[in-house]
């Protein structure tokens, strides 16, 4: 899978851990995030990742900030993006299965490295279940048109 990853200044260390984890499993990773010592306002990085996903230049996105909240709010402003801010693996799995989430967000100040790896693994392994969930996702898409 091709994953695009981004982070603000709260997340460079965790981003590197997740990037290495994904690469060790054979995924291609495009890194748009900042490095340790660099600063960026989170909406900027969230938009960059969201546009890559929206334009189908990557299969899924991952964005890390301090809490995961700022980047998820920002990414969800981009049409076609369903960004889920989660802090445990169950919600990561359901975000794909039920919500067809295409971006995963979490907080480097909220989750530790091992938990973050589990969250990412569940998100990537899960698939959208369609059926009644498709109807609900279509209702989300209808809101975008209002
Ligand atoms: C940056 O200090 C922090 O506000 C940001 O990483 C994030 O947590 C915002 O939601």
Short mmCIF file of C-alpha atoms and ligand atoms in Angstrom, two decimals:
data_model
loop_
_atom_site.label_atom_id
_atom_site.label_comp_id
_atom_site.label_asym_id
_atom_site.label_seq_id
_atom_site.Cartn_x
_atom_site.Cartn_y
_atom_site.Cartn_z
CA UNK A 1 0.00 0.00 0.00
CA UNK A 2 1.13 3.58 -0.58
CA UNK A 3 0.71 5.63 2.59
CA UNK A 4 1.23 9.38 2.81
CA UNK A 5 2.25 10.52 6.27
CA UNK A 6 2.53 13.99 7.77
CA UNK A 7 3.22 15.59 11.14
CA UNK A 8 3.66 18.94 12.79
CA UNK A 9 6.40 19.76 15.32
CA UNK A 10 4.73 17.61 18.01
CA UNK A 11 5.20 14.43 16.00
CA UNK A 12 8.57 13.95 14.27
CA UNK A 13 9.79 11.21 16.61
CA UNK A 14 6.60 9.16 16.46
CA UNK A 15 6.36 9.75 12.69
CA UNK A 16 9.80 8.18 12.21
CA UNK A 17 8.75 5.16 14.28
CA UNK A 18 5.56 4.69 12.26
CA UNK A 19 7.32 5.26 8.96
CA UNK A 20 9.92 2.61 9.75
CA UNK A 21 7.18 0.26 10.95
CA UNK A 22 5.24 0.63 7.70
CA UNK A 23 8.32 0.25 5.53
CA UNK A 24 9.34 -2.90 7.41
CA UNK A 25 5.97 -4.35 6.36
CA UNK A 26 6.60 -3.52 2.70
CA UNK A 27 4.48 -0.39 2.40
CA UNK A 28 5.59 2.61 0.37
CA UNK A 29 5.63 5.76 2.52
CA UNK A 30 5.64 9.37 1.32
CA UNK A 31 6.69 11.63 4.15
CA UNK A 32 5.37 15.22 4.05
CA UNK A 33 5.99 15.92 7.73
CA UNK A 34 8.50 18.17 9.43
CA UNK A 35 11.72 16.94 11.01
CA UNK A 36 12.82 17.36 14.62
CA UNK A 37 13.62 21.04 15.25
CA UNK A 38 11.36 22.31 12.43
CA UNK A 39 7.96 23.91 13.07
CA UNK A 40 4.76 24.01 11.06
CA UNK A 41 1.18 24.97 11.83
CA UNK A 42 -0.85 21.76 11.70
CA UNK A 43 -3.54 22.87 9.17
CA UNK A 44 -0.83 23.27 6.53
CA UNK A 45 0.46 19.73 6.84
CA UNK A 46 -3.03 18.28 7.23
CA UNK A 47 -4.14 19.90 3.98
CA UNK A 48 -1.08 18.62 2.11
CA UNK A 49 -1.72 15.04 3.20
CA UNK A 50 -5.46 15.33 2.56
CA UNK A 51 -4.93 16.58 -1.00
CA UNK A 52 -2.63 13.65 -1.78
CA UNK A 53 -5.29 11.24 -0.57
CA UNK A 54 -8.14 13.12 -2.27
CA UNK A 55 -6.19 13.13 -5.56
CA UNK A 56 -5.54 9.39 -5.20
CA UNK A 57 -1.76 9.86 -5.09
CA UNK A 58 -1.78 7.57 -2.04
CA UNK A 59 -4.10 4.84 -0.79
CA UNK A 60 -4.40 6.15 2.77
CA UNK A 61 -3.05 8.97 4.92
CA UNK A 62 -1.73 9.22 8.45
CA UNK A 63 -1.33 12.57 10.24
CA UNK A 64 0.21 13.13 13.63
CA UNK A 65 0.05 16.27 15.77
CA UNK A 66 0.04 16.72 19.54
CA UNK A 67 -3.48 15.39 20.08
CA UNK A 68 -4.55 14.34 16.58
CA UNK A 69 -7.46 16.74 16.88
CA UNK A 70 -6.15 19.75 14.97
CA UNK A 71 -5.03 17.69 11.99
CA UNK A 72 -8.29 15.72 11.84
CA UNK A 73 -10.43 18.87 11.96
CA UNK A 74 -8.29 20.39 9.21
CA UNK A 75 -8.16 17.31 6.96
CA UNK A 76 -11.94 16.88 7.19
CA UNK A 77 -12.38 20.29 5.53
CA UNK A 78 -11.08 18.77 2.29
CA UNK A 79 -13.88 17.33 0.18
CA UNK A 80 -13.70 13.55 -0.04
CA UNK A 81 -11.70 13.18 3.15
CA UNK A 82 -12.91 11.19 6.11
CA UNK A 83 -10.23 11.62 8.76
CA UNK A 84 -10.60 9.71 12.02
CA UNK A 85 -8.84 10.84 15.20
CA UNK A 86 -8.39 7.72 17.31
CA UNK A 87 -6.33 6.63 20.28
CA UNK A 88 -6.91 2.87 20.36
CA UNK A 89 -6.94 0.02 17.80
CA UNK A 90 -10.67 -0.86 17.95
CA UNK A 91 -11.74 2.56 16.69
CA UNK A 92 -9.00 2.48 14.06
CA UNK A 93 -10.44 -0.77 12.64
CA UNK A 94 -14.05 0.48 12.77
CA UNK A 95 -13.06 3.79 11.19
CA UNK A 96 -12.17 1.81 8.05
CA UNK A 97 -14.92 -0.82 8.25
CA UNK A 98 -17.86 1.49 9.01
CA UNK A 99 -16.79 5.01 8.08
CA UNK A 100 -14.51 4.29 5.12
CA UNK A 101 -12.02 6.65 6.75
CA UNK A 102 -9.18 7.46 4.40
CA UNK A 103 -6.96 9.30 6.89
CA UNK A 104 -5.91 8.20 10.35
CA UNK A 105 -4.98 10.87 12.90
CA UNK A 106 -3.53 10.45 16.35
CA UNK A 107 -1.65 12.44 18.95
CA UNK A 108 2.02 12.04 19.72
CA UNK A 109 1.28 13.43 23.17
CA UNK A 110 -1.57 10.94 23.64
CA UNK A 111 -0.43 7.53 22.40
CA UNK A 112 2.88 5.76 22.94
CA UNK A 113 4.92 4.17 20.18
CA UNK A 114 3.70 0.58 20.59
CA UNK A 115 0.04 1.61 20.82
CA UNK A 116 0.47 3.81 17.77
CA UNK A 117 1.85 0.85 15.79
CA UNK A 118 -1.17 -1.26 16.77
CA UNK A 119 -3.54 1.56 15.77
CA UNK A 120 -1.84 1.86 12.38
CA UNK A 121 -1.84 -1.91 11.80
CA UNK A 122 -5.58 -2.18 12.49
CA UNK A 123 -6.38 0.77 10.25
CA UNK A 124 -4.38 -0.58 7.34
CA UNK A 125 -5.55 -4.19 7.64
CA UNK A 126 -9.25 -3.32 7.77
CA UNK A 127 -11.49 -2.75 4.74
CA UNK A 128 -14.72 -0.85 4.26
CA UNK A 129 -17.69 -3.20 4.74
CA UNK A 130 -20.09 -1.34 2.43
CA UNK A 131 -23.78 -2.33 2.57
CA UNK A 132 -25.61 -0.26 5.23
CA UNK A 133 -22.37 1.59 5.92
CA UNK A 134 -22.26 2.73 2.29
CA UNK A 135 -25.63 4.42 2.78
CA UNK A 136 -24.26 6.31 5.77
CA UNK A 137 -21.08 7.32 4.01
CA UNK A 138 -23.23 8.53 1.11
CA UNK A 139 -25.13 10.68 3.62
CA UNK A 140 -21.80 12.15 4.75
CA UNK A 141 -20.95 12.89 1.13
CA UNK A 142 -24.35 14.57 0.70
CA UNK A 143 -23.49 16.94 3.55
CA UNK A 144 -20.40 17.99 1.59
CA UNK A 145 -22.67 19.12 -1.24
CA UNK A 146 -24.87 21.35 0.96
C1 LIG B 1 1.00 22.11 18.68
O1 LIG B 1 1.54 22.58 19.86
C2 LIG B 1 -0.36 21.48 18.95
O2 LIG B 1 -1.31 22.46 19.15
C3 LIG B 1 -0.74 20.59 17.81
O3 LIG B 1 0.23 19.63 17.62
C4 LIG B 1 -2.04 19.83 17.94
O4 LIG B 1 -2.12 19.13 19.14
C5 LIG B 1 -3.28 20.55 17.65
O5 LIG B 1 -4.38 19.98 17.64
#
